[in-house]
PDB file of C-alpha atoms in Angstrom:
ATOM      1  CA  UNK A 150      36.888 -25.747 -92.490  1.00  0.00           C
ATOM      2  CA  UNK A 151      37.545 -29.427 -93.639  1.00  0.00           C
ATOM      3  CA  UNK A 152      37.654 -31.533 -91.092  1.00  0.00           C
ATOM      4  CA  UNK A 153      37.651 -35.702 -90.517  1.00  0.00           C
ATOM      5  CA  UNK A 154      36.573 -35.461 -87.024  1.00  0.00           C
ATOM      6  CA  UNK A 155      33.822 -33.193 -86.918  1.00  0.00           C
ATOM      7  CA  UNK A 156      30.394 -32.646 -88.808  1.00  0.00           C
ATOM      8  CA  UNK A 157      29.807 -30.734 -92.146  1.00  0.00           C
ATOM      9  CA  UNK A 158      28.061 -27.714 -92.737  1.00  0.00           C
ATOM     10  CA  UNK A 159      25.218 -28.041 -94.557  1.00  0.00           C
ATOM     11  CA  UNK A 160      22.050 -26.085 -95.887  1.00  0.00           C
ATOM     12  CA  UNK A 161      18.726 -26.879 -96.216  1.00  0.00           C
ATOM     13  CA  UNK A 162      16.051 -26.355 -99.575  1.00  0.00           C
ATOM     14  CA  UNK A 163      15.995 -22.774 -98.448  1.00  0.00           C
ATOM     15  CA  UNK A 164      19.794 -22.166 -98.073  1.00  0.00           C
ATOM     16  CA  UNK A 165      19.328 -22.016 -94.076  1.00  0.00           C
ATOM     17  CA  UNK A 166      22.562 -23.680 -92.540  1.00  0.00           C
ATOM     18  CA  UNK A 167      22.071 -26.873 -90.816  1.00  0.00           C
ATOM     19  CA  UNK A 168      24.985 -27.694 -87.960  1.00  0.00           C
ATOM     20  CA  UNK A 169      22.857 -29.775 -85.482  1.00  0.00           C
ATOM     21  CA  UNK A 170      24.469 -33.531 -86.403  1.00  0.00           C
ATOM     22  CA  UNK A 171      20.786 -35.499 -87.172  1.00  0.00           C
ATOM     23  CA  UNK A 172      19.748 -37.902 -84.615  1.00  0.00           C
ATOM     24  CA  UNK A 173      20.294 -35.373 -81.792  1.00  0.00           C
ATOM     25  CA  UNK A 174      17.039 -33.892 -79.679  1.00  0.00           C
ATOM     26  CA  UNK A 175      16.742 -30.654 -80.015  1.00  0.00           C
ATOM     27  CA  UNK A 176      16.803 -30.315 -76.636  1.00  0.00           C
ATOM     28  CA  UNK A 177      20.882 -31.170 -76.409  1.00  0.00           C
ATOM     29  CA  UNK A 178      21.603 -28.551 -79.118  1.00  0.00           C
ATOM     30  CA  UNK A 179      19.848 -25.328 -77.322  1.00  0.00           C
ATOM     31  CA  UNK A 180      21.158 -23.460 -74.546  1.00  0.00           C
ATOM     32  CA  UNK A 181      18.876 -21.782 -71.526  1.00  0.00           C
ATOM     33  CA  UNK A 182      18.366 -18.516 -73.671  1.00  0.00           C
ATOM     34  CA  UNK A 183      16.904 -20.835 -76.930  1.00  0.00           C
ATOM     35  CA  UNK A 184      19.839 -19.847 -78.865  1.00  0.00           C
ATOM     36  CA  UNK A 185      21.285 -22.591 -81.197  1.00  0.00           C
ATOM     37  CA  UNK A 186      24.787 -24.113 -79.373  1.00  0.00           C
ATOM     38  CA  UNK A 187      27.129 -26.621 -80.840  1.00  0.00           C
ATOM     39  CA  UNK A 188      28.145 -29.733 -79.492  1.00  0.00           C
ATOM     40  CA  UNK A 189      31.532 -30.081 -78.424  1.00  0.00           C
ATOM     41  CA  UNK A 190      31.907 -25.869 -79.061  1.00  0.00           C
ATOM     42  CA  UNK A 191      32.339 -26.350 -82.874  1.00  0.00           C
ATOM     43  CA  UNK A 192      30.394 -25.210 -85.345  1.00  0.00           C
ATOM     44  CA  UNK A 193      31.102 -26.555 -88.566  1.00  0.00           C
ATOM     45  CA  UNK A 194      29.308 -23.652 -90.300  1.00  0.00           C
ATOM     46  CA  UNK A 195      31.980 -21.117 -88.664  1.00  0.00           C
ATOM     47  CA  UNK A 196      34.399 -20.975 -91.510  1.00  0.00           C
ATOM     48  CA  UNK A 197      30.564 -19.748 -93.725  1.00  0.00           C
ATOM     49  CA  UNK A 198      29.928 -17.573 -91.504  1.00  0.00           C
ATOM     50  CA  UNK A 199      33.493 -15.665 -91.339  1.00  0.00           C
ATOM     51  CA  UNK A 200      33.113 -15.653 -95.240  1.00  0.00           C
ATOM     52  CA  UNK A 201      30.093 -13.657 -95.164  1.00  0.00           C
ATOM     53  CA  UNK A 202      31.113 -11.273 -92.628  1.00  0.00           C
ATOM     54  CA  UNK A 203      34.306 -10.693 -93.894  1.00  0.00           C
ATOM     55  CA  UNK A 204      32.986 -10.229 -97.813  1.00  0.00           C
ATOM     56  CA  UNK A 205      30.998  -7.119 -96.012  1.00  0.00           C
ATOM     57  CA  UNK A 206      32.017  -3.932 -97.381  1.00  0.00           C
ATOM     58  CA  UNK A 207      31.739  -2.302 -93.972  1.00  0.00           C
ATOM     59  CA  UNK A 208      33.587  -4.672 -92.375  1.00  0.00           C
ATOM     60  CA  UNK A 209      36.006  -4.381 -94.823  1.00  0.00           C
ATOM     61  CA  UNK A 210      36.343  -0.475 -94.444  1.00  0.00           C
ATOM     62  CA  UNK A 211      36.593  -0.915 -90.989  1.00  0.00           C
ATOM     63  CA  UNK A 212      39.678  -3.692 -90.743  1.00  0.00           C
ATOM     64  CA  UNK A 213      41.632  -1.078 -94.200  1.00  0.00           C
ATOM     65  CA  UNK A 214      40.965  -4.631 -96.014  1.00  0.00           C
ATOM     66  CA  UNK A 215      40.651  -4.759-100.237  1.00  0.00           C
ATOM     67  CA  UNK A 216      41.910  -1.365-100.316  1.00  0.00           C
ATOM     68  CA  UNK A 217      42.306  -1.831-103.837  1.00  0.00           C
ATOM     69  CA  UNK A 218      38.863  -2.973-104.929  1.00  0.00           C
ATOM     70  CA  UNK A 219      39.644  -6.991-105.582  1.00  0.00           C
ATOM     71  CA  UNK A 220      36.621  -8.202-108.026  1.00  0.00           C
ATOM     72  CA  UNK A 221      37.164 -11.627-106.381  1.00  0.00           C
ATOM     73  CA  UNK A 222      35.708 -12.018-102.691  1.00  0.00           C
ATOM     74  CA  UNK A 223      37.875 -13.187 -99.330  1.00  0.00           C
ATOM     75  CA  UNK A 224      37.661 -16.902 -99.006  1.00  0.00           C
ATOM     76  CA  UNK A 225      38.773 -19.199 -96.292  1.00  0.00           C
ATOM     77  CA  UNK A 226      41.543 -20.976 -98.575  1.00  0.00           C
ATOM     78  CA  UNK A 227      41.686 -19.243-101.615  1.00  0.00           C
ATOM     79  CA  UNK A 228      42.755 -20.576-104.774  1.00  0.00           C
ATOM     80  CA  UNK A 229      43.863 -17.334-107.103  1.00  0.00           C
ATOM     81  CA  UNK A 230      47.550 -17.359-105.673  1.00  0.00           C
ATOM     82  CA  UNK A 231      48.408 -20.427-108.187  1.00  0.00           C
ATOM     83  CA  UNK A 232      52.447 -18.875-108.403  1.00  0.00           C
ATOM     84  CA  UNK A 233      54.361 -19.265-105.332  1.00  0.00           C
ATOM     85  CA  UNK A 234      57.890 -19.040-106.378  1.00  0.00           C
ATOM     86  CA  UNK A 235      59.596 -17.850-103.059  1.00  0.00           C
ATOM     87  CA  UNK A 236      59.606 -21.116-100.881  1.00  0.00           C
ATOM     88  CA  UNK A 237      62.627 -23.580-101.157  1.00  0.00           C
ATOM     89  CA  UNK A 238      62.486 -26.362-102.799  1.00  0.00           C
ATOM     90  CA  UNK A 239      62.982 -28.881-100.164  1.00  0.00           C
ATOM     91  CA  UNK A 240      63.055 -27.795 -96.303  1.00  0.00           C
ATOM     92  CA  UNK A 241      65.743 -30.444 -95.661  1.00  0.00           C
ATOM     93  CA  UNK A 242      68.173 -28.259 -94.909  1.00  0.00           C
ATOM     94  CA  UNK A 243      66.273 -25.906 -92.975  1.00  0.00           C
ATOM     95  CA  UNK A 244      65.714 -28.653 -90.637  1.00  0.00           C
ATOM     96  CA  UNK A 245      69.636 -30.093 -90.655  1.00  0.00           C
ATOM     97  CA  UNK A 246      69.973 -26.400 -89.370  1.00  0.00           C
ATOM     98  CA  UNK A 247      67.560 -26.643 -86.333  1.00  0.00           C
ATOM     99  CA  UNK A 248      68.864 -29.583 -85.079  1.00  0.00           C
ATOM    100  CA  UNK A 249      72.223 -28.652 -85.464  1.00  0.00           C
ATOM    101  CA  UNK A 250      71.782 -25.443 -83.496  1.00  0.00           C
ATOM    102  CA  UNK A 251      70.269 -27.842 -80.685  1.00  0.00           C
ATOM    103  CA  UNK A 252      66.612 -26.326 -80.336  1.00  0.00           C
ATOM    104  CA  UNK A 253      64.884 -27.064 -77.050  1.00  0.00           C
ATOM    105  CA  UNK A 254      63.033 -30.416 -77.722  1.00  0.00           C
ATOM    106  CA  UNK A 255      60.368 -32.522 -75.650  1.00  0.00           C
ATOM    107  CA  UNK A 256      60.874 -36.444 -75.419  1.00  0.00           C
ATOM    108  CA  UNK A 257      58.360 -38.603 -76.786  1.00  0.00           C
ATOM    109  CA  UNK A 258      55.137 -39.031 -74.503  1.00  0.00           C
ATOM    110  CA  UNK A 259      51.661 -38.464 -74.251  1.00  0.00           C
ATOM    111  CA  UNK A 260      50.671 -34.893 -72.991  1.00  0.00           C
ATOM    112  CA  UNK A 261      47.806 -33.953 -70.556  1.00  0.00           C
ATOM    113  CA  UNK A 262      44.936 -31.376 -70.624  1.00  0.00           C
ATOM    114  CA  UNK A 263      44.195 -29.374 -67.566  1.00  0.00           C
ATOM    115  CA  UNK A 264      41.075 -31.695 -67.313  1.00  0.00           C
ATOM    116  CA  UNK A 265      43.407 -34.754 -66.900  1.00  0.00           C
ATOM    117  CA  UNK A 266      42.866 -35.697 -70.696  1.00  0.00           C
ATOM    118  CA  UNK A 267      45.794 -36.817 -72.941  1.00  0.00           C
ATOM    119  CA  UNK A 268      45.948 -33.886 -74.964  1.00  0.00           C
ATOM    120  CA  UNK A 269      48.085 -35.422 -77.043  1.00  0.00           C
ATOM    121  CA  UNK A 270      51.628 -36.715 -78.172  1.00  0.00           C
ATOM    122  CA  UNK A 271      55.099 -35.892 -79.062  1.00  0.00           C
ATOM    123  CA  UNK A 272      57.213 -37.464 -80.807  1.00  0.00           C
ATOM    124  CA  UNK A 273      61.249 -36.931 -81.937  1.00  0.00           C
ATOM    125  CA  UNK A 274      62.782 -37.863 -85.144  1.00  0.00           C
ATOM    126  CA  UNK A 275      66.671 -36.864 -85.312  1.00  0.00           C
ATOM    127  CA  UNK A 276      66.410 -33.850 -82.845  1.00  0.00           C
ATOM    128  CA  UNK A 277      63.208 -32.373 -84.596  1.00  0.00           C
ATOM    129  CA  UNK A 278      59.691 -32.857 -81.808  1.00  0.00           C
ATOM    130  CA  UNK A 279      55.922 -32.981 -83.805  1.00  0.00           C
ATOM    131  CA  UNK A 280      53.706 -31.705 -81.392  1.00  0.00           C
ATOM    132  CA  UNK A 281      49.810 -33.757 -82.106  1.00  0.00           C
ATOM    133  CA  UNK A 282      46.445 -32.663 -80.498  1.00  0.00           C
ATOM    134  CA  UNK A 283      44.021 -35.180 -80.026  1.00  0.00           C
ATOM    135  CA  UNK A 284      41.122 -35.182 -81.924  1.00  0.00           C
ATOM    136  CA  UNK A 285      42.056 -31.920 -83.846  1.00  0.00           C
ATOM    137  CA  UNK A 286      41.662 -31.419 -87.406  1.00  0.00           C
ATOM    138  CA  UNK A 287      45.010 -29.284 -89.034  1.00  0.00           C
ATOM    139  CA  UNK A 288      43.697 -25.807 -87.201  1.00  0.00           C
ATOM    140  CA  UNK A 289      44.397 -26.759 -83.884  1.00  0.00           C
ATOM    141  CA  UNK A 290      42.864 -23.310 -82.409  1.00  0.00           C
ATOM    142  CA  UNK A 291      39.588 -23.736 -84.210  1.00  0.00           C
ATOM    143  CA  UNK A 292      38.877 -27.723 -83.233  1.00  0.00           C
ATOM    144  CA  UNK A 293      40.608 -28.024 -79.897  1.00  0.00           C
ATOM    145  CA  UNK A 294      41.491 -24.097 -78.253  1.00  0.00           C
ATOM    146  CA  UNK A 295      42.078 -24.708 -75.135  1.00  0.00           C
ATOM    147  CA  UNK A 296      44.795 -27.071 -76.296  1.00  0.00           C
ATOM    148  CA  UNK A 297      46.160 -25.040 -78.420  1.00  0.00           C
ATOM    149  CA  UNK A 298      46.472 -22.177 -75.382  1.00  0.00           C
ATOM    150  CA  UNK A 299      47.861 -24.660 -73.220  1.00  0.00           C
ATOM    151  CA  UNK A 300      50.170 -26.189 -75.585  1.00  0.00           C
ATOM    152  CA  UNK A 301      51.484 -22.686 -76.718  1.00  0.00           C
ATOM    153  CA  UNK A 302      51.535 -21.564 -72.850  1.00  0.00           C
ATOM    154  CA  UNK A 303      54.127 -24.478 -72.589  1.00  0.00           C
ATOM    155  CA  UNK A 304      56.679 -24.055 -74.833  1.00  0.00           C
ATOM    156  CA  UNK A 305      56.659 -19.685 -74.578  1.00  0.00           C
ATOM    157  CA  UNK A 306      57.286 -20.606 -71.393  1.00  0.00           C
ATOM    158  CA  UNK A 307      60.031 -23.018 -71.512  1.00  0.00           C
ATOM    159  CA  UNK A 308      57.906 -25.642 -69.884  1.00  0.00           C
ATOM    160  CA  UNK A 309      57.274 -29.320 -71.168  1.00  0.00           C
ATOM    161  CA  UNK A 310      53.658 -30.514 -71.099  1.00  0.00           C
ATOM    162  CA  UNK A 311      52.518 -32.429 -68.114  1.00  0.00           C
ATOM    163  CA  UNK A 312      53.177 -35.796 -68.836  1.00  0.00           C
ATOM    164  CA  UNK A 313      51.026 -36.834 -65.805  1.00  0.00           C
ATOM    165  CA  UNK A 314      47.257 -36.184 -65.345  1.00  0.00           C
ATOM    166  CA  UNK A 315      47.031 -33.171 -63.148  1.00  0.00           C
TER     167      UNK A 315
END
């Protein structure tokens, strides 16, 4: 998973995965049972790990995935679809058609975190609200989850995001 605001995966001379960001003791990055634990809950070698798992052939019989025996194997973001011929050509007029039927909308402000944290900020352009999650890269539920819960939480619910610290 690419991401501007968190570390790299990367592997050492022996193809062993290195996620501990260098400079940090040792001691930060292992939790009381000596397993390995990310800082911040991320591990930037996740998206690696999912690969490999999901390229299993039992794992694959188990989830009815590749039913028909693809020679290529599951990637994160793959790049064999190069035709994609059913999207329109400009979603202009998708978005005339949301504002037009006068979708529930949240003013602009900054948004809180359980934790009293911004979470965030909206903001409105012509009727149509962009929802941002601090500090998350573009999967919101793999950098910054319990945002993502809380944010979700909020608007299946009707609710606007605490504007307040709470």
């Amino acid at each position: 998973m690419y991401s501007l605001y968190t570390p790299v995966c990367v592997s050492d001379d022996n193809g062993n995965t290195i996620s501990k960001p260098s400079g940090i003791p040792r001691f930060l990055t292992k939790n009381n049972y000596g397993r390995r634990r990310s800082l911040s809950g991320y591990d930037p070698c996740a998206s690696m790990y999912t690969s490999v798992y999901l390229n299993r052939p039992d794992v694959q019989r188990a989830l009815h995935a590749n039913v028909t025996g693809l020679r290529y194997p599951w990637t994160l973001c793959s790049v064999v679809i190069t035709k994609w011929n059913d999207h329109p050509f400009s979603i202009l007029p998708i978005l005339r058609q949301l504002i037009a039927a006068r979708l529930r909308i949240w003013d602009w402000t900054p948004w809180y975190t359980n934790n009293q944290q911004v979470g965030g900020w909206t903001v409105e352009y012509d009727g149509l609200t962009f929802v941002s999650v601090r500090g998350a890269g573009h999967a919101v539920p793999t950098f910054k989850p319990r945002q993502a819960l809380q944010l979700f939480q909020h608007f299946f619910n009707n609710q606007t995001l605490p504007s307040q610290p709470f």
